[in-house]
Amino acid sequence: MKYIQTKKFNEVNISVRCLFDLKKETITTFHVLLIMMKAKTEKYPNKQALSNVLSDTYGMRSFYGLNGYGKQLMLEHRFQYIHSSWINEDWYLPHVVDIMDQLLFHTTFDQESFEEAKYLLKTRLMRMEDDPDSLAIKTAFSLIEDSSISINVGGELADIDAITMEDVKNLYTEYLSKERYVFVCGDVEEEVLSYVKNIDCGKEIQIDFQTINTEKIYKKEVEKDISQTSLSQVYQTGVSVNTPDYYPLLVMNSVLGQSPSNLLFKEVREKNSLCYSISSSLIRFDGALMIHTGTFESALEQVQVLIGELIQRIANKDISEEDVAISKMDIVDGLISGTDNPSSLIQQQFLNIVLKRDCDIQGVVEKIQAVTLEDISRIAAQLRLVSTAIIKEAK
C-alpha cells in the first residue's frame, strides 16, 4: 500500500486498482461489468439505496474507471470521505468501511440490471459514434495494427449484443481473484487504514508497454452528414515513457499544441483561419502523439501540409526561446497545481512506481526546466506520421 500522509485536505482519498490484460475480446464486457458494479450490492439493492447511503454518510463519494496503460487495462475504484475529526459520530468510520467493502466485493447480478447496463453502454457508444471528433480519434488509433493502441478502451458498439450474463459474471470472478494495489492520500484513521492494508497485495505494480514502431502508414476517410470535418493524426515519437527523452517530448508537445501560445493554434487557426480547433496530446505509454483538428473539407490538404511544416520548424529550431519558456511554465504550473489535488498526488505516485522514478514533483520540475532547444529539436525530427483518420462533411 502507498500512503501519502498529509493533513492538507479535509477528506481522505483512497484508490483501489487492479490490472488486467487489455484485450479487444473483453473490453466491452468490462464496461458492462463496471456499470453493474455501480448499480446494486447485497446490502444496497438499487441505485437509489446506494445514492442514499452515500449521501447519508456525509456525502461520501465513489468513482469507477477503466484506463489503458500500454498492454494493461486498469480498473480503479476511488473513494472520498470527510475525515472523522469533523464528524462526532461513532457509527461513521465503520459505515465508511462497510460501504467500501460492499462496492468492492459484493455486487449483485440480475437480468434487469444486466439489460440496463447493456442499454446504457449502447446509448453512450452510439452518441460517440455520432460525434465526428470522437469517431476520428477512435478510427486513427484503430488503424494501427499490432499495437495495444488500436484497442478502443471505451468499448465497441458492435460487441454489446453478443455479451451474456455469464460473460460478465466470469469477468467479475476474475476481478475478485486479482491482486489489488491501494493508494491512500490524507490523514487516514486506523480503522480505515487497517481495512485497506488488508486488501492491498503488498507488491509493486508491473506494467507491460511498448512504443509504436511501424513502417506502415494508415489512412481512412469516412463521409458523414455533419457540418465540419474532423482530422486526427497519430505520430510515433520513438520515445518510451521511462527514458530521459520523455521530458523533452513533454516540452516539445507543449510547444507544438498544448501550451497557451502553441504553434498549431497560432499558425493554423489564428493566422490562417483554417480550423475551428486544433491541439496535440501524448499517449505516453504507447510512444504516440496525436494532433486533432476540427476543420472543413476544403481546407484539409492545406491544414495537413501546414502541420507538417510546423513540426519541421521545431526540428529546425525555428522557434523562440520565449515560446519554449512559456511551454515549460505551463507544464510546471500543471504539476504544482496538482499538489492541491489528492487524485493528482495519487496518480503521480502511481506513475513514479510504474516508471521506477525516484523523484518528487520538484525533481520532475527540474527535469522539465533542464530541457534545451536542441533536445526539443531532436525529438521533433524523429516524429513520424503513421495514421490519419478523416471524418468529413458529406456534399
PDB file of N, CA and C in Angstrom, residues 168-211:
ATOM      1  N   VAL A 168     -20.173 -11.652 -18.072  1.00  0.00           N
ATOM      2  CA  VAL A 168     -19.955 -10.626 -17.050  1.00  0.00           C
ATOM      3  C   VAL A 168     -19.604 -11.268 -15.710  1.00  0.00           C
ATOM      4  N   LYS A 169     -20.316 -12.325 -15.349  1.00  0.00           N
ATOM      5  CA  LYS A 169     -20.035 -12.994 -14.074  1.00  0.00           C
ATOM      6  C   LYS A 169     -18.633 -13.605 -14.068  1.00  0.00           C
ATOM      7  N   ASN A 170     -18.220 -14.175 -15.189  1.00  0.00           N
ATOM      8  CA  ASN A 170     -16.874 -14.752 -15.268  1.00  0.00           C
ATOM      9  C   ASN A 170     -15.805 -13.673 -15.094  1.00  0.00           C
ATOM     10  N   LEU A 171     -16.054 -12.505 -15.682  1.00  0.00           N
ATOM     11  CA  LEU A 171     -15.106 -11.405 -15.551  1.00  0.00           C
ATOM     12  C   LEU A 171     -15.069 -10.908 -14.106  1.00  0.00           C
ATOM     13  N   TYR A 172     -16.226 -10.896 -13.454  1.00  0.00           N
ATOM     14  CA  TYR A 172     -16.278 -10.478 -12.054  1.00  0.00           C
ATOM     15  C   TYR A 172     -15.530 -11.470 -11.160  1.00  0.00           C
ATOM     16  N   THR A 173     -15.667 -12.751 -11.460  1.00  0.00           N
ATOM     17  CA  THR A 173     -14.921 -13.775 -10.712  1.00  0.00           C
ATOM     18  C   THR A 173     -13.417 -13.562 -10.876  1.00  0.00           C
ATOM     19  N   GLU A 174     -13.003 -13.226 -12.091  1.00  0.00           N
ATOM     20  CA  GLU A 174     -11.584 -12.932 -12.324  1.00  0.00           C
ATOM     21  C   GLU A 174     -11.169 -11.688 -11.539  1.00  0.00           C
ATOM     22  N   TYR A 175     -12.028 -10.677 -11.545  1.00  0.00           N
ATOM     23  CA  TYR A 175     -11.744  -9.454 -10.793  1.00  0.00           C
ATOM     24  C   TYR A 175     -11.555  -9.755  -9.305  1.00  0.00           C
ATOM     25  N   LEU A 176     -12.422 -10.567  -8.730  1.00  0.00           N
ATOM     26  CA  LEU A 176     -12.330 -10.885  -7.299  1.00  0.00           C
ATOM     27  C   LEU A 176     -11.016 -11.584  -6.947  1.00  0.00           C
ATOM     28  N   SER A 177     -10.451 -12.318  -7.913  1.00  0.00           N
ATOM     29  CA  SER A 177      -9.213 -13.063  -7.654  1.00  0.00           C
ATOM     30  C   SER A 177      -7.957 -12.231  -7.901  1.00  0.00           C
ATOM     31  N   LYS A 178      -8.115 -11.035  -8.444  1.00  0.00           N
ATOM     32  CA  LYS A 178      -6.958 -10.224  -8.823  1.00  0.00           C
ATOM     33  C   LYS A 178      -6.279  -9.578  -7.610  1.00  0.00           C
ATOM     34  N   GLU A 179      -4.981  -9.332  -7.768  1.00  0.00           N
ATOM     35  CA  GLU A 179      -4.251  -8.569  -6.764  1.00  0.00           C
ATOM     36  C   GLU A 179      -4.679  -7.107  -6.822  1.00  0.00           C
ATOM     37  N   ARG A 180      -4.731  -6.468  -5.646  1.00  0.00           N
ATOM     38  CA  ARG A 180      -5.156  -5.082  -5.561  1.00  0.00           C
ATOM     39  C   ARG A 180      -4.021  -4.204  -5.061  1.00  0.00           C
ATOM     40  N   TYR A 181      -3.942  -3.029  -5.659  1.00  0.00           N
ATOM     41  CA  TYR A 181      -2.927  -2.053  -5.282  1.00  0.00           C
ATOM     42  C   TYR A 181      -3.658  -0.834  -4.733  1.00  0.00           C
ATOM     43  N   VAL A 182      -3.373  -0.503  -3.484  1.00  0.00           N
ATOM     44  CA  VAL A 182      -4.120   0.549  -2.797  1.00  0.00           C
ATOM     45  C   VAL A 182      -3.243   1.788  -2.615  1.00  0.00           C
ATOM     46  N   PHE A 183      -3.827   2.947  -2.943  1.00  0.00           N
ATOM     47  CA  PHE A 183      -3.178   4.233  -2.741  1.00  0.00           C
ATOM     48  C   PHE A 183      -4.081   5.068  -1.841  1.00  0.00           C
ATOM     49  N   VAL A 184      -3.481   5.690  -0.825  1.00  0.00           N
ATOM     50  CA  VAL A 184      -4.231   6.497   0.134  1.00  0.00           C
ATOM     51  C   VAL A 184      -3.600   7.877   0.218  1.00  0.00           C
ATOM     52  N   CYS A 185      -4.426   8.908   0.195  1.00  0.00           N
ATOM     53  CA  CYS A 185      -3.944  10.279   0.349  1.00  0.00           C
ATOM     54  C   CYS A 185      -4.794  10.976   1.403  1.00  0.00           C
ATOM     55  N   GLY A 186      -4.139  11.474   2.444  1.00  0.00           N
ATOM     56  CA  GLY A 186      -4.844  12.156   3.523  1.00  0.00           C
ATOM     57  C   GLY A 186      -4.292  11.718   4.862  1.00  0.00           C
ATOM     58  N   ASP A 187      -5.046  11.989   5.908  1.00  0.00           N
ATOM     59  CA  ASP A 187      -4.670  11.577   7.263  1.00  0.00           C
ATOM     60  C   ASP A 187      -5.639  10.486   7.692  1.00  0.00           C
ATOM     61  N   VAL A 188      -5.400   9.290   7.204  1.00  0.00           N
ATOM     62  CA  VAL A 188      -6.397   8.223   7.330  1.00  0.00           C
ATOM     63  C   VAL A 188      -6.442   7.657   8.750  1.00  0.00           C
ATOM     64  N   GLU A 189      -7.654   7.363   9.202  1.00  0.00           N
ATOM     65  CA  GLU A 189      -7.865   6.814  10.537  1.00  0.00           C
ATOM     66  C   GLU A 189      -7.459   5.337  10.580  1.00  0.00           C
ATOM     67  N   GLU A 190      -7.131   4.856  11.765  1.00  0.00           N
ATOM     68  CA  GLU A 190      -6.604   3.494  11.920  1.00  0.00           C
ATOM     69  C   GLU A 190      -7.613   2.441  11.458  1.00  0.00           C
ATOM     70  N   GLU A 191      -8.885   2.674  11.725  1.00  0.00           N
ATOM     71  CA  GLU A 191      -9.910   1.688  11.344  1.00  0.00           C
ATOM     72  C   GLU A 191      -9.965   1.503   9.830  1.00  0.00           C
ATOM     73  N   VAL A 192      -9.915   2.594   9.090  1.00  0.00           N
ATOM     74  CA  VAL A 192      -9.931   2.520   7.626  1.00  0.00           C
ATOM     75  C   VAL A 192      -8.587   2.003   7.117  1.00  0.00           C
ATOM     76  N   LEU A 193      -7.504   2.477   7.730  1.00  0.00           N
ATOM     77  CA  LEU A 193      -6.164   2.052   7.318  1.00  0.00           C
ATOM     78  C   LEU A 193      -6.001   0.546   7.446  1.00  0.00           C
ATOM     79  N   SER A 194      -6.513  -0.011   8.519  1.00  0.00           N
ATOM     80  CA  SER A 194      -6.419  -1.460   8.730  1.00  0.00           C
ATOM     81  C   SER A 194      -7.153  -2.214   7.629  1.00  0.00           C
ATOM     82  N   TYR A 195      -8.313  -1.704   7.217  1.00  0.00           N
ATOM     83  CA  TYR A 195      -9.085  -2.367   6.158  1.00  0.00           C
ATOM     84  C   TYR A 195      -8.352  -2.333   4.825  1.00  0.00           C
ATOM     85  N   VAL A 196      -7.860  -1.163   4.418  1.00  0.00           N
ATOM     86  CA  VAL A 196      -7.233  -1.057   3.096  1.00  0.00           C
ATOM     87  C   VAL A 196      -5.887  -1.788   3.062  1.00  0.00           C
ATOM     88  N   LYS A 197      -5.184  -1.828   4.206  1.00  0.00           N
ATOM     89  CA  LYS A 197      -3.948  -2.614   4.254  1.00  0.00           C
ATOM     90  C   LYS A 197      -4.242  -4.088   4.017  1.00  0.00           C
ATOM     91  N   ASN A 198      -5.369  -4.535   4.521  1.00  0.00           N
ATOM     92  CA  ASN A 198      -5.720  -5.944   4.410  1.00  0.00           C
ATOM     93  C   ASN A 198      -6.052  -6.359   2.984  1.00  0.00           C
ATOM     94  N   ILE A 199      -6.581  -5.429   2.168  1.00  0.00           N
ATOM     95  CA  ILE A 199      -6.935  -5.794   0.789  1.00  0.00           C
ATOM     96  C   ILE A 199      -5.805  -5.507  -0.199  1.00  0.00           C
ATOM     97  N   ASP A 200      -4.769  -4.782   0.238  1.00  0.00           N
ATOM     98  CA  ASP A 200      -3.632  -4.484  -0.642  1.00  0.00           C
ATOM     99  C   ASP A 200      -2.746  -5.716  -0.755  1.00  0.00           C
ATOM    100  N   CYS A 201      -2.235  -5.982  -1.973  1.00  0.00           N
ATOM    101  CA  CYS A 201      -1.433  -7.181  -2.198  1.00  0.00           C
ATOM    102  C   CYS A 201       0.004  -7.027  -1.695  1.00  0.00           C
ATOM    103  N   GLY A 202       0.442  -5.798  -1.473  1.00  0.00           N
ATOM    104  CA  GLY A 202       1.784  -5.585  -0.951  1.00  0.00           C
ATOM    105  C   GLY A 202       2.899  -5.725  -1.969  1.00  0.00           C
ATOM    106  N   LYS A 203       2.540  -5.754  -3.243  1.00  0.00           N
ATOM    107  CA  LYS A 203       3.543  -5.917  -4.294  1.00  0.00           C
ATOM    108  C   LYS A 203       3.677  -4.637  -5.111  1.00  0.00           C
ATOM    109  N   GLU A 204       4.801  -4.528  -5.827  1.00  0.00           N
ATOM    110  CA  GLU A 204       4.997  -3.404  -6.728  1.00  0.00           C
ATOM    111  C   GLU A 204       4.231  -3.654  -8.031  1.00  0.00           C
ATOM    112  N   ILE A 205       3.732  -2.597  -8.612  1.00  0.00           N
ATOM    113  CA  ILE A 205       2.973  -2.708  -9.854  1.00  0.00           C
ATOM    114  C   ILE A 205       3.926  -2.879 -11.031  1.00  0.00           C
ATOM    115  N   GLN A 206       3.606  -3.825 -11.890  1.00  0.00           N
ATOM    116  CA  GLN A 206       4.382  -4.056 -13.102  1.00  0.00           C
ATOM    117  C   GLN A 206       3.460  -3.856 -14.309  1.00  0.00           C
ATOM    118  N   ILE A 207       3.851  -2.940 -15.200  1.00  0.00           N
ATOM    119  CA  ILE A 207       3.053  -2.684 -16.397  1.00  0.00           C
ATOM    120  C   ILE A 207       3.886  -2.985 -17.634  1.00  0.00           C
ATOM    121  N   ASP A 208       3.285  -3.729 -18.553  1.00  0.00           N
ATOM    122  CA  ASP A 208       3.952  -4.100 -19.797  1.00  0.00           C
ATOM    123  C   ASP A 208       3.522  -3.123 -20.890  1.00  0.00           C
ATOM    124  N   PHE A 209       4.470  -2.399 -21.448  1.00  0.00           N
ATOM    125  CA  PHE A 209       4.132  -1.454 -22.511  1.00  0.00           C
ATOM    126  C   PHE A 209       5.242  -1.432 -23.546  1.00  0.00           C
ATOM    127  N   GLN A 210       4.857  -1.014 -24.739  1.00  0.00           N
ATOM    128  CA  GLN A 210       5.804  -0.985 -25.860  1.00  0.00           C
ATOM    129  C   GLN A 210       5.439   0.172 -26.779  1.00  0.00           C
ATOM    130  N   THR A 211       6.434   0.965 -27.166  1.00  0.00           N
ATOM    131  CA  THR A 211       6.167   2.099 -28.037  1.00  0.00           C
ATOM    132  C   THR A 211       5.845   1.625 -29.449  1.00  0.00           C
TER     133      THR A 211
END
